Coordinates of C-alpha atoms in Angstrom, one line a residue:
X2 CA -8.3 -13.1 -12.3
X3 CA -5.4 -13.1 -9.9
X4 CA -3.1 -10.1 -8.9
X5 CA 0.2 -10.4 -11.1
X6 CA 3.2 -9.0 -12.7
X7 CA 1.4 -8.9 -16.5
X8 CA -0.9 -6.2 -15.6
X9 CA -0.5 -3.1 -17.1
X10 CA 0.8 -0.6 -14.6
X11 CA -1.0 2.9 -14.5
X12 CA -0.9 5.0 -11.7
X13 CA -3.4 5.5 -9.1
X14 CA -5.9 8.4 -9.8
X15 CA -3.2 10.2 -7.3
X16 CA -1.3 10.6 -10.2
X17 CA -3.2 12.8 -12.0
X18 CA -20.1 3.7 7.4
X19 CA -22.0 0.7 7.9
X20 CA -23.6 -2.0 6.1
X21 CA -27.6 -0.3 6.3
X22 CA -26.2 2.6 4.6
X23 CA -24.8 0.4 2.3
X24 CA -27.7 -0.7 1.6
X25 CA -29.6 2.1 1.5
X26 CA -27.4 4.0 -1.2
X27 CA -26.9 0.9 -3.5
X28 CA -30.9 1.0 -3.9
X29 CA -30.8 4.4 -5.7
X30 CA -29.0 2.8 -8.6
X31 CA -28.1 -0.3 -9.4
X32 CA -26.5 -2.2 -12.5
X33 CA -29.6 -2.9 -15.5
X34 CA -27.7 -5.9 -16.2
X35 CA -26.8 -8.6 -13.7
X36 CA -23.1 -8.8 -12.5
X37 CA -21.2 -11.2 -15.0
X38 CA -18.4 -10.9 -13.2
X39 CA -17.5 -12.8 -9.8
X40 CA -15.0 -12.3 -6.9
X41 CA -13.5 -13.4 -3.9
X42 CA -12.0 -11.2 -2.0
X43 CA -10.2 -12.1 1.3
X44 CA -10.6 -9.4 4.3
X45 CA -8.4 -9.3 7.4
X46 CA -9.5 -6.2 9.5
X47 CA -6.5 -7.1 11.8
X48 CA -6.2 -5.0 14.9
X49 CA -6.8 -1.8 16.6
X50 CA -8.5 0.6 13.9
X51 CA -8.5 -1.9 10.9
X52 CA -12.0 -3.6 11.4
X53 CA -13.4 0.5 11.5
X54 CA -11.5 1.1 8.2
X55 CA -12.1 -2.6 6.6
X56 CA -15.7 -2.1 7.4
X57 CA -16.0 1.5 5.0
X58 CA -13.8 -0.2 2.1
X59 CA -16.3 -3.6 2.2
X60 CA -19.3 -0.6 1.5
X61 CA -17.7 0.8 -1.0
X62 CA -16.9 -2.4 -2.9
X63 CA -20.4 -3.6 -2.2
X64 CA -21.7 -0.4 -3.6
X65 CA -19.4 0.1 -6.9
X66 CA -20.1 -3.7 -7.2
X67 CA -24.1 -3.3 -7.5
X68 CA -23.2 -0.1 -9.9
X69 CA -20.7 -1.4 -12.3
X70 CA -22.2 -5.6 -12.2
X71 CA -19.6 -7.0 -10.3
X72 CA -20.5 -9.5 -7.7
X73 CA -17.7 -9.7 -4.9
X74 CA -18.1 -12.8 -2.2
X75 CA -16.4 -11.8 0.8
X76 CA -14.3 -14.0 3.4
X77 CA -13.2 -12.2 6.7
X78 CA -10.5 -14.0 8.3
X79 CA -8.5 -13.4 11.8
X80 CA -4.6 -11.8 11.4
X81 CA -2.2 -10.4 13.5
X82 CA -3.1 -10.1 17.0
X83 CA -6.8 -10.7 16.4
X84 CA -5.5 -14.0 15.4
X85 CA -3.1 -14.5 18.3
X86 CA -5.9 -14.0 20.6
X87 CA -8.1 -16.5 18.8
X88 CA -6.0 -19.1 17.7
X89 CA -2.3 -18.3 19.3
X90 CA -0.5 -17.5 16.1
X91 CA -0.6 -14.6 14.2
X92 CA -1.5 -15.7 10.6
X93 CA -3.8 -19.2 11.5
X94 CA -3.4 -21.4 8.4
X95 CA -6.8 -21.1 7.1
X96 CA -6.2 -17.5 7.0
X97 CA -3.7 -18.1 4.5
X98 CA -5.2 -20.8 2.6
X99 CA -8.3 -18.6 2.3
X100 CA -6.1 -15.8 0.9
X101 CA -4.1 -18.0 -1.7
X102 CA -7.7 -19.1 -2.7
X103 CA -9.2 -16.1 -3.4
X104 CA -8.6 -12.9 -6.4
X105 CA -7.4 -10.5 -4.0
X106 CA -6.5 -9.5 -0.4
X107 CA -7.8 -6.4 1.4
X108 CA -6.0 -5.9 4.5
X109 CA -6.9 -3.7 7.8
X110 CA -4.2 -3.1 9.9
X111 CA -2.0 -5.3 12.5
X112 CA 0.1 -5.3 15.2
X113 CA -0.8 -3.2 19.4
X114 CA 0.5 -2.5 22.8
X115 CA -1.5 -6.0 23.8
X116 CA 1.3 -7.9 22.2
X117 CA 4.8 -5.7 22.1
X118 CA 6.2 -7.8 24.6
X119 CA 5.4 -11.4 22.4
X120 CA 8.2 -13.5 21.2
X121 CA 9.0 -12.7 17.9
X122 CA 7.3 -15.8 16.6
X123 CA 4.0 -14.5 18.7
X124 CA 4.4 -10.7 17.0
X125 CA 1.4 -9.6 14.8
X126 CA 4.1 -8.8 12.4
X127 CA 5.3 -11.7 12.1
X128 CA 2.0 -12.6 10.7
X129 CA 2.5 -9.8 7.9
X130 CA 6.0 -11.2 6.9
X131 CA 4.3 -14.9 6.6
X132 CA 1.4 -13.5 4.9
X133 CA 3.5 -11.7 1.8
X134 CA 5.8 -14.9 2.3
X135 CA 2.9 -17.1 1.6
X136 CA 1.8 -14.7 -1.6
X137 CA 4.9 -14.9 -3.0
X138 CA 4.4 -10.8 -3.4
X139 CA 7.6 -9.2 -3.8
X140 CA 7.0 -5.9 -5.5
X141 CA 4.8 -2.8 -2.9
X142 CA 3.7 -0.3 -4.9
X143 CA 3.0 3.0 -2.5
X144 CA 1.8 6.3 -4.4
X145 CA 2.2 10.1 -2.3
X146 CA 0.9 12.7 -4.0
X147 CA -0.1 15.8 -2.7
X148 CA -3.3 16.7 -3.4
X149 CA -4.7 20.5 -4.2
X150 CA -7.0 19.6 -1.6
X151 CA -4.7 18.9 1.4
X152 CA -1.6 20.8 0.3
X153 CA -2.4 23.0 3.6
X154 CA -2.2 19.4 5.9
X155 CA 1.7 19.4 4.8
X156 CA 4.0 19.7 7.3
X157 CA 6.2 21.4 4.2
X158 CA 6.1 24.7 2.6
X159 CA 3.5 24.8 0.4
X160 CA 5.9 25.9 -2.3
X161 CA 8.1 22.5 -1.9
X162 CA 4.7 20.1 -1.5
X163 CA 2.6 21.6 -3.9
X164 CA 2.6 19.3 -7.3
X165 CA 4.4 16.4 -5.3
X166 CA 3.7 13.0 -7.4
X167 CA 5.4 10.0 -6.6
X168 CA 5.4 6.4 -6.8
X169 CA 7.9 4.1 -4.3
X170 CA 8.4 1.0 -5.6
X171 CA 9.6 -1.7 -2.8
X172 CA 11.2 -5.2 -3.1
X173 CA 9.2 -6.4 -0.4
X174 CA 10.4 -10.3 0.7
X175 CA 14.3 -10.0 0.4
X176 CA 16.6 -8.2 2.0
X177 CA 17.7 -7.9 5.3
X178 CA 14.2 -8.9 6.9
X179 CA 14.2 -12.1 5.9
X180 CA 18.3 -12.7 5.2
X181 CA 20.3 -15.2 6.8
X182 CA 21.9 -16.3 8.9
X183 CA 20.0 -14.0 11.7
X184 CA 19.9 -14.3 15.3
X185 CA 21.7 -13.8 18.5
X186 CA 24.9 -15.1 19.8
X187 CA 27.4 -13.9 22.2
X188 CA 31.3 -12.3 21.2
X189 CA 34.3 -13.7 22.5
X190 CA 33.5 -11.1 25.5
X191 CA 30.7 -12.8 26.6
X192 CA 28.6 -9.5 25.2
X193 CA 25.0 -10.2 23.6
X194 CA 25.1 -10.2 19.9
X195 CA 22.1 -9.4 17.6
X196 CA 22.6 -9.8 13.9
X197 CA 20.7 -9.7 10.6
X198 CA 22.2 -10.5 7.2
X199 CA 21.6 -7.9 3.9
X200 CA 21.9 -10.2 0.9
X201 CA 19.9 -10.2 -2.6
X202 CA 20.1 -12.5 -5.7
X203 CA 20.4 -11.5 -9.2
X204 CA 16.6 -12.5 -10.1
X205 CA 15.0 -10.7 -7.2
X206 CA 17.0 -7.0 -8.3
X207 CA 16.0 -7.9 -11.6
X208 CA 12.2 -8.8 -11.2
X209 CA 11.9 -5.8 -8.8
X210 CA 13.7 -3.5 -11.6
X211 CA 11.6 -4.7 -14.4
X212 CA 8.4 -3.8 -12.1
X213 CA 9.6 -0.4 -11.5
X214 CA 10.9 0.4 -15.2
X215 CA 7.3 -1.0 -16.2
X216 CA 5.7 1.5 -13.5
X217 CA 8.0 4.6 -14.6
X218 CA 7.3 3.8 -18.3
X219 CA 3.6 4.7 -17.7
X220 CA 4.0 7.9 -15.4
X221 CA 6.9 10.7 -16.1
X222 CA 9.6 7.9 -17.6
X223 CA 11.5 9.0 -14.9
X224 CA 13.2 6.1 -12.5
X225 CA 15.6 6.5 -9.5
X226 CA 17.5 3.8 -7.5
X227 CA 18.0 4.1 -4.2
X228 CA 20.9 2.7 -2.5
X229 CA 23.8 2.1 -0.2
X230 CA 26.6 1.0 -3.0
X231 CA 29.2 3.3 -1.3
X232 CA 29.3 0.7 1.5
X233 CA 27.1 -2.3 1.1
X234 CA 27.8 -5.1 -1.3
X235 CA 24.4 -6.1 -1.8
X236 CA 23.8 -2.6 -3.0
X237 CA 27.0 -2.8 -5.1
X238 CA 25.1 -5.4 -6.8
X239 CA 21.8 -4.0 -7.1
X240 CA 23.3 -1.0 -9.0
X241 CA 24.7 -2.8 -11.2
X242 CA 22.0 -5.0 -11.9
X243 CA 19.3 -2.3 -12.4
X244 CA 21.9 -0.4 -14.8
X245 CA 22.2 -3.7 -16.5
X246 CA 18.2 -3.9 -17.2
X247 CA 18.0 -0.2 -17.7
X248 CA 19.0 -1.1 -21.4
X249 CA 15.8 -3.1 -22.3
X250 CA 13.7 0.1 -21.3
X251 CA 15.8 3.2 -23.1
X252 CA 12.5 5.5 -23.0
X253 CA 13.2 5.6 -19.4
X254 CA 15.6 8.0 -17.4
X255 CA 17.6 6.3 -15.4
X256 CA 19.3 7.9 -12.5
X257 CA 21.0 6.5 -8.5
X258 CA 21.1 8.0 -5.2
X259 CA 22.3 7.1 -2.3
X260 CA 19.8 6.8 0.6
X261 CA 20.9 9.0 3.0
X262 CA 20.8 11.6 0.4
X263 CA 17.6 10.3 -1.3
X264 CA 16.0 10.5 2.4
X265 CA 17.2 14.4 2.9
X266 CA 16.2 15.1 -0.9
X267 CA 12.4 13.8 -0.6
X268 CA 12.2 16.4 1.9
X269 CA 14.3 19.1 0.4
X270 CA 12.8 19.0 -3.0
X271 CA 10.2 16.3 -3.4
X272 CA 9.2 17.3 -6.6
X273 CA 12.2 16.0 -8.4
X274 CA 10.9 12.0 -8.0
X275 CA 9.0 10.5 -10.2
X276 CA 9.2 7.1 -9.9
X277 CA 11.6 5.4 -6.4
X278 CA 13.1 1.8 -6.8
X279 CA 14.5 0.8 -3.5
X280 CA 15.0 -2.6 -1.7
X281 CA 13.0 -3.5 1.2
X282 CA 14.6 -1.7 4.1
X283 CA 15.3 1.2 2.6
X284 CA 11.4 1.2 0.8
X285 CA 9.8 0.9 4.0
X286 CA 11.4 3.8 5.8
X287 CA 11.5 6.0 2.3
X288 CA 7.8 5.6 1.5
X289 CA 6.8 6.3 5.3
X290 CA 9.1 9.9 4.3
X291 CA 7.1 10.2 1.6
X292 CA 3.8 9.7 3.3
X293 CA 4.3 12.9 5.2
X294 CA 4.9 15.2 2.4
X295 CA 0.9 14.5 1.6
X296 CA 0.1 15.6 5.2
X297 CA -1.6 11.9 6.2
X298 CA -0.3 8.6 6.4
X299 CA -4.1 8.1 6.6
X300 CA -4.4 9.1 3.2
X301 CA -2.3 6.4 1.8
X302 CA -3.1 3.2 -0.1
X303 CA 0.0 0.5 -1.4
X304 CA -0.5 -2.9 -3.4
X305 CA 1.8 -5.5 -3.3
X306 CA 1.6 -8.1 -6.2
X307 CA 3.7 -11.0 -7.5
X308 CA 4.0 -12.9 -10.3
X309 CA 1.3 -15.0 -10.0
X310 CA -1.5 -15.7 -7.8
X311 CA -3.9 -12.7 -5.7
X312 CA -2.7 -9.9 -4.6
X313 CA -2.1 -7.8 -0.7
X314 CA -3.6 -4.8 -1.0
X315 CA -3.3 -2.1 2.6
X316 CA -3.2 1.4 3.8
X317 CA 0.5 2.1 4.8
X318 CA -0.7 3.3 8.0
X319 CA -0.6 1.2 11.3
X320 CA -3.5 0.4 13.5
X321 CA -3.3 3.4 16.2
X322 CA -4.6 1.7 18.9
X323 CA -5.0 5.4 20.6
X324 CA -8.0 5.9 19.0
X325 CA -9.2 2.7 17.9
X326 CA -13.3 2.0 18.5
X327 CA -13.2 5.6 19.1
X328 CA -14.7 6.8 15.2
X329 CA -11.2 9.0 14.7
X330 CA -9.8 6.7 12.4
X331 CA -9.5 8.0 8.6
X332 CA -10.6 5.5 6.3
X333 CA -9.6 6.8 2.9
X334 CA -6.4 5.2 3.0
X335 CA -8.3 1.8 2.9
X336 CA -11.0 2.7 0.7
X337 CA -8.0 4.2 -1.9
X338 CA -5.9 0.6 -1.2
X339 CA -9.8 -0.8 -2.7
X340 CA -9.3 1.0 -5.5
X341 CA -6.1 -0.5 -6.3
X342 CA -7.3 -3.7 -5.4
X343 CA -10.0 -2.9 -8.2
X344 CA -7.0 -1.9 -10.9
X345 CA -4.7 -3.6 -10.4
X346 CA -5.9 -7.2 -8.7
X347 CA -8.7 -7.3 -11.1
X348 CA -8.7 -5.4 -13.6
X349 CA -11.6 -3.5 -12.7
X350 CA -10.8 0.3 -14.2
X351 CA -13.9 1.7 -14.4
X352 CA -14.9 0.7 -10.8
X353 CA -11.4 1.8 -9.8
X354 CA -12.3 5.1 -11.3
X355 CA -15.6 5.9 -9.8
X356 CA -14.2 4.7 -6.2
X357 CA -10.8 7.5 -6.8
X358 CA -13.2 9.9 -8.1
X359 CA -15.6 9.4 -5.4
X360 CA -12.9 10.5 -2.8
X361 CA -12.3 13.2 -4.7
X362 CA -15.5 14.5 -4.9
X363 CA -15.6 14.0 -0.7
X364 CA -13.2 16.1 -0.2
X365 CA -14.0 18.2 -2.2
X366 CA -17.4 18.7 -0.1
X367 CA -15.4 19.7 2.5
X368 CA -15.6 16.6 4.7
X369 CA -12.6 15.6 6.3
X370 CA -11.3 13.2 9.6
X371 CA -9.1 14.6 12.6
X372 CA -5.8 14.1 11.0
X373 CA -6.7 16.2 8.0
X374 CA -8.8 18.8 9.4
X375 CA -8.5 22.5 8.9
X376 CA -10.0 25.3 10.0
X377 CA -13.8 26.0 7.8
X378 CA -14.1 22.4 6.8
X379 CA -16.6 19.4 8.3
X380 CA -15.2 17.5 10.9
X381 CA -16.3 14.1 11.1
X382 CA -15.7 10.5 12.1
X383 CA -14.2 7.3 10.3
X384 CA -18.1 6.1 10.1
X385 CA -19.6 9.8 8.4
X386 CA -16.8 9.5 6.0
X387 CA -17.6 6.3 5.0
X388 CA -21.3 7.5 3.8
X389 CA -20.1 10.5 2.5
X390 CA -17.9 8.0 0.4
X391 CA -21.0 6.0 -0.4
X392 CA -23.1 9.2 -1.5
X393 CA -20.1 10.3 -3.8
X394 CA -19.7 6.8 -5.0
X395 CA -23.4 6.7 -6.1
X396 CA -23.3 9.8 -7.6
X397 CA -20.1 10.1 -9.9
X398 CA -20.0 8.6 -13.1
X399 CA -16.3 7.4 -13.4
X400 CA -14.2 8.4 -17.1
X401 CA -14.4 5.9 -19.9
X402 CA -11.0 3.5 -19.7

């Protein structure tokens, strides 16, 4: 079953270690039936921490998998400036042909000092942009919620993070990263020119609206566009456009702000948003705001599907090549961005479940990673998390769906 716009959008369960331990966990209980269900699922560790993190969010599947009958075959393909290295372009061509072919896409991280200085065709972003490009994916989900667990890790007050639920919904392959014309030139001065071009058509706002309607309809009905329409035409245009399809969903609340405002308010009183619509510049920078509120960017998961075909599924965090191969990195966000995979790339709720509750019940043990640590709880590495993951995977026994 591939990733797509028909699925039913619910929201994450935010809203409301290595392969022998794998192994060794998914013998203390396994499926009585065997798995009638098969997967491919394409993995790109990427650079810096993204082969630790991949490597914990593989166990997990492998482990809900053996638990719930699922049978996942896994391809693990070079990206970003893994793939530079290897082949001398950032997203190789049977890195994408493997990911059209499969169900979904589980992505590590990309991008490192090793290759700041790289043309822009040689960047391991550039391999990202292709890579959604190639997809077709256009809408990014990213949840931040604060959890009761972590409310201390907030750089906010506790009274303004506390209860913090939202969902940014991103038009992810329009916009001014991928508008044109684009480029450099020189003025009439003879002065270096850099330019990039804003521009959206009526069917992207509207596919991107539809998505985000869809996604508040099954949270808080509750939906706010983000925007520059004081200024910008192409915002001009995307008010009125999501206005326009604001009539087919009337059980939704409807409201417009303008970023620079929407950008002090998520910090001011975060507690207002339920569901963000934004367009692609403005939802990467907003949903990186949000992040914080939670107190880790490590703790953050994001799918981004399209209309058809598999879809991208990432932590929103980067790949920290300060502490990469070191065993700092926090996994959870990767593990979490598995659990979307599961929902919403394959319908897989019940296996979602037990993965989100699974995290839950880790932290609630007490065991968290560097960027999350407090004073009284475990401290431990990207691989201990990973098992305690495993052992609370095995153990919980997700909700029925």
């Amino acid at each position: 079953m591939a990733a797509s716009l028909q699925f039913n959008f619910k929201p994450l369960f935010l809203t409301k270690s290595s392969t022998n331990h794998a192994t060794k966990f998914a013998t203390i209980r396994c499926s009585t039936s065997p798995p009638s269900k098969s997967y491919t699922i394409t993995l790109l560790p990427g650079d810096g921490i993204g082969p630790e993190v991949i490597s914990v969010a593989k166990n997990s599947l492998q482990l809900v998998a053996s638990l719930e009958g699922i049978k996942f075959k896994f391809n693990e393909m070079p990206m970003g400036g893994a793939a530079l290295d290897l082949t001398g372009v950032p997203l190789p061509e049977e890195t994408l042909l493997a990911a059209k072919q499969s169900d979904a896409v589980l992505l590590g991280a990309i991008g490192g000092y090793k290759w700041d200085n790289n043309e822009k065709h040689l960047k391991p972003e550039t391999g990202l942009l292709q890579l959604r490009e190639g997809l077709k994916v256009f809408a990014n989900l990213r949840p931040a919620t604060v959890l009761p667990q972590l409310v201390d890790a907030s750089t906010l007050k506790k009274e303004v993070a506390e209860g913090v639920d939202l969902m940014v919904v991103r038009e992810l392959t329009g916009g001014i990263y991928f508008g044109k014309p684009r480029g450099f030139s020189t003025n009439e001065n003879g002065e270096e020119l850099g330019f990039n071009t804003e521009v959206y058509a009526t069917h992207e706002i509207d596919r991107i609206a539809r998505v985000a309607f869809e996604t508040a309809r099954k949270r808080r009905g509750k939906l706010c566009s983000v925007d520059k329409a004081n200024v910008l035409e192409a915002s001009m245009l995307w008010r009125k456009r999501v206005t326009l399809i604001a009539s087919e969903y009337p059980d939704v609340e409807l409201s417009h702000m303008y970023v620079d405002n929407a950008a002090m308010q998520l910090v001011r009183n975060p507690k207002q948003f339920d569901t963000i619509v934004t367009n692609n510049i403005f939802g990467d920078i907003l949903s990186d705001e949000a992040s914080m509120i939670t107190g880790s960017i490590g703790m953050l998961p994001s799918a981004s599907l399209g209309e058809s075909g598999p879809g991208l599924f990432e932590p929103i965090h980067g790949s920290a090549p300060d502490i990469a191969g070191q065993d700092k990195a926090n996994p959870l966000a990767t593990v979490l961005s598995a659990a979307m995979l599961l929902k919403y790339g394959l319908g897989e709720e019940k296996a979602a479940q037990r993965i989100e509750a699974a995290v839950l019940d880790t932290l609630n043990r007490g065991f968290r990673t560097g960027d999350i640590h407090s004073a009284g709880l475990n401290l431990v590495g990207c691989k201990e998390m990973g098992e305690q993951v495993l052992k609370s995977i095995d153990s919980t026994v997700p909700a029925a769906v």
